């Protein structure tokens, strides 16, 4: 979450760390996964709630998102409940941007392959598809996803973003670098969402 939020909206023009891709944007964090992953039903509820669609048992979101980023996915086809949630979010005026997945060129993950989603593949530093990125006709666009190129040592082309340095609890806010690299479609997706 900290990585994605930094790519979306890290402060700019302050001479510290890196700059987010969005200008003057706000982040509405919605947690749908835990350290042991999560359920599709949680993701679907998160999409609906973020868009301002009623979710039984939850208060209405007073600040609906216009853009929803999902830096997540699972293998397989789009499920009916994922498709319905994305359609409801679209009808409420929100676009849903989703990471394609990182299984080395296999079919795009769900919900990136759902109708109405903006599925995002990853590009390497020279503008071609990077090897880890999934593909498919359901995807709409591609964006930088980082590319280490080398097998040992510092990553040559990481995506720079924010990170919390704590290992078991929040600690010092800092930034990723070539030795603490961020690569993947989960980083391409917020670049598009921003």
PDB file of C-alpha atoms in Angstrom:
ATOM      1  CA  UNK A   1       0.000   0.000   0.000  1.00  0.00           C
ATOM      2  CA  UNK A   2       2.783   2.446   0.848  1.00  0.00           C
ATOM      3  CA  UNK A   3       4.528   1.685  -2.470  1.00  0.00           C
ATOM      4  CA  UNK A   4       1.335   2.254  -4.471  1.00  0.00           C
ATOM      5  CA  UNK A   5       0.354   5.410  -2.566  1.00  0.00           C
ATOM      6  CA  UNK A   6       3.785   6.901  -3.225  1.00  0.00           C
ATOM      7  CA  UNK A   7       3.566   6.231  -6.955  1.00  0.00           C
ATOM      8  CA  UNK A   8       0.123   7.820  -7.007  1.00  0.00           C
ATOM      9  CA  UNK A   9       0.589  10.858  -4.843  1.00  0.00           C
ATOM     10  CA  UNK A  10       3.970  11.404  -3.147  1.00  0.00           C
ATOM     11  CA  UNK A  11       4.532  15.126  -2.651  1.00  0.00           C
ATOM     12  CA  UNK A  12       6.288  16.842  -5.485  1.00  0.00           C
ATOM     13  CA  UNK A  13       8.666  19.787  -5.737  1.00  0.00           C
ATOM     14  CA  UNK A  14       9.936  19.399  -2.159  1.00  0.00           C
ATOM     15  CA  UNK A  15      13.469  18.169  -2.869  1.00  0.00           C
ATOM     16  CA  UNK A  16      12.875  14.936  -0.918  1.00  0.00           C
ATOM     17  CA  UNK A  17      12.879  11.386  -2.269  1.00  0.00           C
ATOM     18  CA  UNK A  18      10.771  11.010  -5.382  1.00  0.00           C
ATOM     19  CA  UNK A  19       7.628  12.515  -6.890  1.00  0.00           C
ATOM     20  CA  UNK A  20       4.271  10.836  -7.307  1.00  0.00           C
ATOM     21  CA  UNK A  21       2.801  10.610 -10.816  1.00  0.00           C
ATOM     22  CA  UNK A  22      -0.452  12.315  -9.856  1.00  0.00           C
ATOM     23  CA  UNK A  23      -0.650  16.047  -9.376  1.00  0.00           C
ATOM     24  CA  UNK A  24      -2.840  17.410  -6.604  1.00  0.00           C
ATOM     25  CA  UNK A  25      -4.539  14.038  -6.006  1.00  0.00           C
ATOM     26  CA  UNK A  26      -5.877  12.509  -2.833  1.00  0.00           C
ATOM     27  CA  UNK A  27      -5.627   8.845  -1.852  1.00  0.00           C
ATOM     28  CA  UNK A  28      -8.567   6.969  -0.331  1.00  0.00           C
ATOM     29  CA  UNK A  29      -6.930   3.841   1.133  1.00  0.00           C
ATOM     30  CA  UNK A  30      -9.186   0.772   1.163  1.00  0.00           C
ATOM     31  CA  UNK A  31      -7.596  -2.405   2.526  1.00  0.00           C
ATOM     32  CA  UNK A  32      -8.982  -5.591   0.983  1.00  0.00           C
ATOM     33  CA  UNK A  33      -6.055  -7.976   1.549  1.00  0.00           C
ATOM     34  CA  UNK A  34      -4.149  -8.957   4.672  1.00  0.00           C
ATOM     35  CA  UNK A  35      -0.779 -10.599   5.158  1.00  0.00           C
ATOM     36  CA  UNK A  36      -2.376 -13.956   4.311  1.00  0.00           C
ATOM     37  CA  UNK A  37      -4.047 -12.580   1.168  1.00  0.00           C
ATOM     38  CA  UNK A  38      -7.853 -12.278   1.117  1.00  0.00           C
ATOM     39  CA  UNK A  39     -11.109 -13.177  -0.538  1.00  0.00           C
ATOM     40  CA  UNK A  40     -12.692 -12.074  -3.806  1.00  0.00           C
ATOM     41  CA  UNK A  41     -15.708 -10.988  -1.759  1.00  0.00           C
ATOM     42  CA  UNK A  42     -13.479  -8.522   0.144  1.00  0.00           C
ATOM     43  CA  UNK A  43     -12.083  -7.117  -3.101  1.00  0.00           C
ATOM     44  CA  UNK A  44     -15.585  -6.748  -4.556  1.00  0.00           C
ATOM     45  CA  UNK A  45     -16.842  -4.994  -1.413  1.00  0.00           C
ATOM     46  CA  UNK A  46     -13.807  -2.675  -1.567  1.00  0.00           C
ATOM     47  CA  UNK A  47     -14.481  -1.764  -5.211  1.00  0.00           C
ATOM     48  CA  UNK A  48     -18.133  -1.019  -4.475  1.00  0.00           C
ATOM     49  CA  UNK A  49     -17.430   0.959  -1.303  1.00  0.00           C
ATOM     50  CA  UNK A  50     -14.633   2.996  -2.917  1.00  0.00           C
ATOM     51  CA  UNK A  51     -16.970   3.980  -5.774  1.00  0.00           C
ATOM     52  CA  UNK A  52     -19.717   5.047  -3.378  1.00  0.00           C
ATOM     53  CA  UNK A  53     -21.948   2.048  -4.117  1.00  0.00           C
ATOM     54  CA  UNK A  54     -23.874   0.739  -1.089  1.00  0.00           C
ATOM     55  CA  UNK A  55     -22.297  -2.264   0.653  1.00  0.00           C
ATOM     56  CA  UNK A  56     -24.459  -4.080   3.231  1.00  0.00           C
ATOM     57  CA  UNK A  57     -23.088  -3.652   6.743  1.00  0.00           C
ATOM     58  CA  UNK A  58     -20.881  -0.666   5.897  1.00  0.00           C
ATOM     59  CA  UNK A  59     -21.586   3.053   6.095  1.00  0.00           C
ATOM     60  CA  UNK A  60     -21.783   4.849   2.755  1.00  0.00           C
ATOM     61  CA  UNK A  61     -18.471   6.240   1.546  1.00  0.00           C
ATOM     62  CA  UNK A  62     -18.812  10.053   1.838  1.00  0.00           C
ATOM     63  CA  UNK A  63     -15.894  10.622  -0.595  1.00  0.00           C
ATOM     64  CA  UNK A  64     -16.334   8.277  -3.570  1.00  0.00           C
ATOM     65  CA  UNK A  65     -13.255   7.702  -5.694  1.00  0.00           C
ATOM     66  CA  UNK A  66     -13.231   8.687  -9.357  1.00  0.00           C
ATOM     67  CA  UNK A  67     -10.313   6.326 -10.050  1.00  0.00           C
ATOM     68  CA  UNK A  68      -9.849   2.989  -8.279  1.00  0.00           C
ATOM     69  CA  UNK A  69      -6.452   1.291  -8.469  1.00  0.00           C
ATOM     70  CA  UNK A  70      -6.169  -2.452  -7.856  1.00  0.00           C
ATOM     71  CA  UNK A  71      -2.538  -3.567  -7.614  1.00  0.00           C
ATOM     72  CA  UNK A  72      -3.648  -7.162  -7.121  1.00  0.00           C
ATOM     73  CA  UNK A  73      -5.083 -10.116  -8.975  1.00  0.00           C
ATOM     74  CA  UNK A  74      -5.475 -13.857  -9.208  1.00  0.00           C
ATOM     75  CA  UNK A  75      -5.259 -16.341 -12.045  1.00  0.00           C
ATOM     76  CA  UNK A  76      -8.287 -17.262 -14.066  1.00  0.00           C
ATOM     77  CA  UNK A  77     -11.166 -15.640 -15.848  1.00  0.00           C
ATOM     78  CA  UNK A  78     -13.112 -12.686 -14.520  1.00  0.00           C
ATOM     79  CA  UNK A  79     -15.751 -13.927 -12.097  1.00  0.00           C
ATOM     80  CA  UNK A  80     -19.362 -12.784 -12.291  1.00  0.00           C
ATOM     81  CA  UNK A  81     -19.118 -10.922  -8.971  1.00  0.00           C
ATOM     82  CA  UNK A  82     -15.929  -9.108 -10.032  1.00  0.00           C
ATOM     83  CA  UNK A  83     -17.546  -8.102 -13.327  1.00  0.00           C
ATOM     84  CA  UNK A  84     -20.675  -6.868 -11.547  1.00  0.00           C
ATOM     85  CA  UNK A  85     -18.666  -4.790  -9.067  1.00  0.00           C
ATOM     86  CA  UNK A  86     -16.624  -3.169 -11.839  1.00  0.00           C
ATOM     87  CA  UNK A  87     -19.791  -2.436 -13.829  1.00  0.00           C
ATOM     88  CA  UNK A  88     -21.376  -0.861 -10.723  1.00  0.00           C
ATOM     89  CA  UNK A  89     -18.265   1.237 -10.103  1.00  0.00           C
ATOM     90  CA  UNK A  90     -18.246   2.362 -13.744  1.00  0.00           C
ATOM     91  CA  UNK A  91     -21.953   3.248 -13.518  1.00  0.00           C
ATOM     92  CA  UNK A  92     -21.212   5.309 -10.395  1.00  0.00           C
ATOM     93  CA  UNK A  93     -18.615   7.301 -12.375  1.00  0.00           C
ATOM     94  CA  UNK A  94     -15.404   5.532 -11.315  1.00  0.00           C
ATOM     95  CA  UNK A  95     -12.810   3.936 -13.565  1.00  0.00           C
ATOM     96  CA  UNK A  96     -11.154   0.775 -12.276  1.00  0.00           C
ATOM     97  CA  UNK A  97      -7.445   0.357 -13.113  1.00  0.00           C
ATOM     98  CA  UNK A  98      -5.996  -3.124 -12.501  1.00  0.00           C
ATOM     99  CA  UNK A  99      -2.518  -4.706 -12.637  1.00  0.00           C
ATOM    100  CA  UNK A 100      -2.229  -7.423 -15.313  1.00  0.00           C
ATOM    101  CA  UNK A 101      -0.158  -9.818 -13.193  1.00  0.00           C
ATOM    102  CA  UNK A 102       3.442 -11.026 -13.089  1.00  0.00           C
ATOM    103  CA  UNK A 103       3.474 -14.636 -14.246  1.00  0.00           C
ATOM    104  CA  UNK A 104       5.918 -14.134 -17.119  1.00  0.00           C
ATOM    105  CA  UNK A 105       3.645 -13.563 -20.076  1.00  0.00           C
ATOM    106  CA  UNK A 106       0.699 -15.769 -19.158  1.00  0.00           C
ATOM    107  CA  UNK A 107      -2.909 -14.642 -19.618  1.00  0.00           C
ATOM    108  CA  UNK A 108      -3.855 -11.484 -17.737  1.00  0.00           C
ATOM    109  CA  UNK A 109      -5.063 -12.023 -14.185  1.00  0.00           C
ATOM    110  CA  UNK A 110      -8.548 -11.295 -12.947  1.00  0.00           C
ATOM    111  CA  UNK A 111      -9.904  -8.677 -12.379  1.00  0.00           C
ATOM    112  CA  UNK A 112      -7.627  -7.052 -15.017  1.00  0.00           C
ATOM    113  CA  UNK A 113      -9.379  -9.250 -17.588  1.00  0.00           C
ATOM    114  CA  UNK A 114     -12.879  -8.098 -16.581  1.00  0.00           C
ATOM    115  CA  UNK A 115     -15.021  -6.035 -18.967  1.00  0.00           C
ATOM    116  CA  UNK A 116     -14.944  -2.379 -17.946  1.00  0.00           C
ATOM    117  CA  UNK A 117     -11.574  -2.630 -16.171  1.00  0.00           C
ATOM    118  CA  UNK A 118      -8.509  -0.828 -17.474  1.00  0.00           C
ATOM    119  CA  UNK A 119      -5.989  -3.682 -17.389  1.00  0.00           C
ATOM    120  CA  UNK A 120      -2.339  -2.562 -17.269  1.00  0.00           C
ATOM    121  CA  UNK A 121       0.684  -4.485 -18.563  1.00  0.00           C
ATOM    122  CA  UNK A 122       4.271  -3.517 -17.674  1.00  0.00           C
ATOM    123  CA  UNK A 123       6.997  -2.079 -19.895  1.00  0.00           C
ATOM    124  CA  UNK A 124      10.776  -2.215 -19.491  1.00  0.00           C
ATOM    125  CA  UNK A 125      12.983   0.867 -19.625  1.00  0.00           C
ATOM    126  CA  UNK A 126      13.216   0.805 -23.451  1.00  0.00           C
ATOM    127  CA  UNK A 127       9.420   0.683 -23.940  1.00  0.00           C
ATOM    128  CA  UNK A 128       8.846  -2.984 -24.785  1.00  0.00           C
ATOM    129  CA  UNK A 129       6.898  -5.483 -22.653  1.00  0.00           C
ATOM    130  CA  UNK A 130       9.006  -6.649 -19.738  1.00  0.00           C
ATOM    131  CA  UNK A 131       9.284 -10.435 -19.322  1.00  0.00           C
ATOM    132  CA  UNK A 132       7.389 -10.755 -16.018  1.00  0.00           C
ATOM    133  CA  UNK A 133       4.281  -8.924 -17.286  1.00  0.00           C
ATOM    134  CA  UNK A 134       1.181 -10.873 -18.223  1.00  0.00           C
ATOM    135  CA  UNK A 135      -0.584 -10.150 -21.503  1.00  0.00           C
ATOM    136  CA  UNK A 136      -3.928 -10.506 -23.222  1.00  0.00           C
ATOM    137  CA  UNK A 137      -6.468  -8.788 -25.437  1.00  0.00           C
ATOM    138  CA  UNK A 138      -8.407  -7.668 -22.340  1.00  0.00           C
ATOM    139  CA  UNK A 139      -5.615  -5.289 -21.350  1.00  0.00           C
ATOM    140  CA  UNK A 140      -6.023  -1.635 -22.279  1.00  0.00           C
ATOM    141  CA  UNK A 141      -2.638  -0.024 -21.796  1.00  0.00           C
ATOM    142  CA  UNK A 142       0.937  -0.539 -20.612  1.00  0.00           C
ATOM    143  CA  UNK A 143       3.146   1.576 -18.345  1.00  0.00           C
ATOM    144  CA  UNK A 144       6.646   1.326 -16.846  1.00  0.00           C
ATOM    145  CA  UNK A 145       6.954  -1.592 -14.447  1.00  0.00           C
ATOM    146  CA  UNK A 146      10.650  -1.572 -13.678  1.00  0.00           C
ATOM    147  CA  UNK A 147      13.284  -3.925 -15.008  1.00  0.00           C
ATOM    148  CA  UNK A 148      16.387  -5.067 -13.198  1.00  0.00           C
ATOM    149  CA  UNK A 149      18.082  -6.553 -16.304  1.00  0.00           C
ATOM    150  CA  UNK A 150      20.997  -7.909 -14.233  1.00  0.00           C
ATOM    151  CA  UNK A 151      20.787 -11.096 -12.177  1.00  0.00           C
ATOM    152  CA  UNK A 152      23.043  -9.917  -9.335  1.00  0.00           C
ATOM    153  CA  UNK A 153      23.789  -6.590  -7.665  1.00  0.00           C
ATOM    154  CA  UNK A 154      21.750  -3.423  -7.776  1.00  0.00           C
ATOM    155  CA  UNK A 155      18.580  -3.365  -9.894  1.00  0.00           C
ATOM    156  CA  UNK A 156      19.297  -1.138 -12.885  1.00  0.00           C
ATOM    157  CA  UNK A 157      15.782   0.181 -13.642  1.00  0.00           C
ATOM    158  CA  UNK A 158      13.537  -0.003 -10.555  1.00  0.00           C
ATOM    159  CA  UNK A 159      10.370   1.976  -9.983  1.00  0.00           C
ATOM    160  CA  UNK A 160      11.193   4.435  -7.200  1.00  0.00           C
ATOM    161  CA  UNK A 161       8.557   4.967  -4.556  1.00  0.00           C
ATOM    162  CA  UNK A 162       7.832   5.388  -0.865  1.00  0.00           C
ATOM    163  CA  UNK A 163       8.333   2.682   1.751  1.00  0.00           C
ATOM    164  CA  UNK A 164       8.107   2.296   5.494  1.00  0.00           C
ATOM    165  CA  UNK A 165      11.371   0.900   6.876  1.00  0.00           C
ATOM    166  CA  UNK A 166       9.732  -0.992   9.748  1.00  0.00           C
ATOM    167  CA  UNK A 167       9.914  -4.775   9.722  1.00  0.00           C
ATOM    168  CA  UNK A 168       7.210  -5.524  12.314  1.00  0.00           C
ATOM    169  CA  UNK A 169       5.662  -2.097  12.975  1.00  0.00           C
ATOM    170  CA  UNK A 170       5.658   1.342  11.303  1.00  0.00           C
ATOM    171  CA  UNK A 171       9.032   3.059  11.435  1.00  0.00           C
ATOM    172  CA  UNK A 172      10.906   5.649   9.396  1.00  0.00           C
ATOM    173  CA  UNK A 173       9.396   6.676   6.058  1.00  0.00           C
ATOM    174  CA  UNK A 174      11.935   6.364   3.275  1.00  0.00           C
ATOM    175  CA  UNK A 175      12.214   5.482  -0.419  1.00  0.00           C
ATOM    176  CA  UNK A 176      13.013   2.437  -2.502  1.00  0.00           C
ATOM    177  CA  UNK A 177      16.247   2.317  -4.465  1.00  0.00           C
ATOM    178  CA  UNK A 178      18.276  -0.036  -6.641  1.00  0.00           C
ATOM    179  CA  UNK A 179      19.001  -2.341  -3.676  1.00  0.00           C
ATOM    180  CA  UNK A 180      15.418  -2.334  -2.357  1.00  0.00           C
ATOM    181  CA  UNK A 181      13.797  -2.477  -5.778  1.00  0.00           C
ATOM    182  CA  UNK A 182      10.156  -2.259  -6.799  1.00  0.00           C
ATOM    183  CA  UNK A 183       9.168  -3.957 -10.054  1.00  0.00           C
ATOM    184  CA  UNK A 184       5.890  -5.420 -11.324  1.00  0.00           C
ATOM    185  CA  UNK A 185       2.530  -4.615 -12.849  1.00  0.00           C
ATOM    186  CA  UNK A 186       1.396  -3.558  -9.369  1.00  0.00           C
ATOM    187  CA  UNK A 187       3.580  -0.499  -9.967  1.00  0.00           C
ATOM    188  CA  UNK A 188       2.462   0.011 -13.585  1.00  0.00           C
ATOM    189  CA  UNK A 189      -1.168   0.196 -12.510  1.00  0.00           C
ATOM    190  CA  UNK A 190      -0.860   3.208 -10.148  1.00  0.00           C
ATOM    191  CA  UNK A 191       1.147   5.068 -12.797  1.00  0.00           C
ATOM    192  CA  UNK A 192      -1.915   4.781 -15.056  1.00  0.00           C
ATOM    193  CA  UNK A 193      -4.345   5.507 -12.222  1.00  0.00           C
ATOM    194  CA  UNK A 194      -2.446   8.692 -11.306  1.00  0.00           C
TER     195      UNK A 194
END
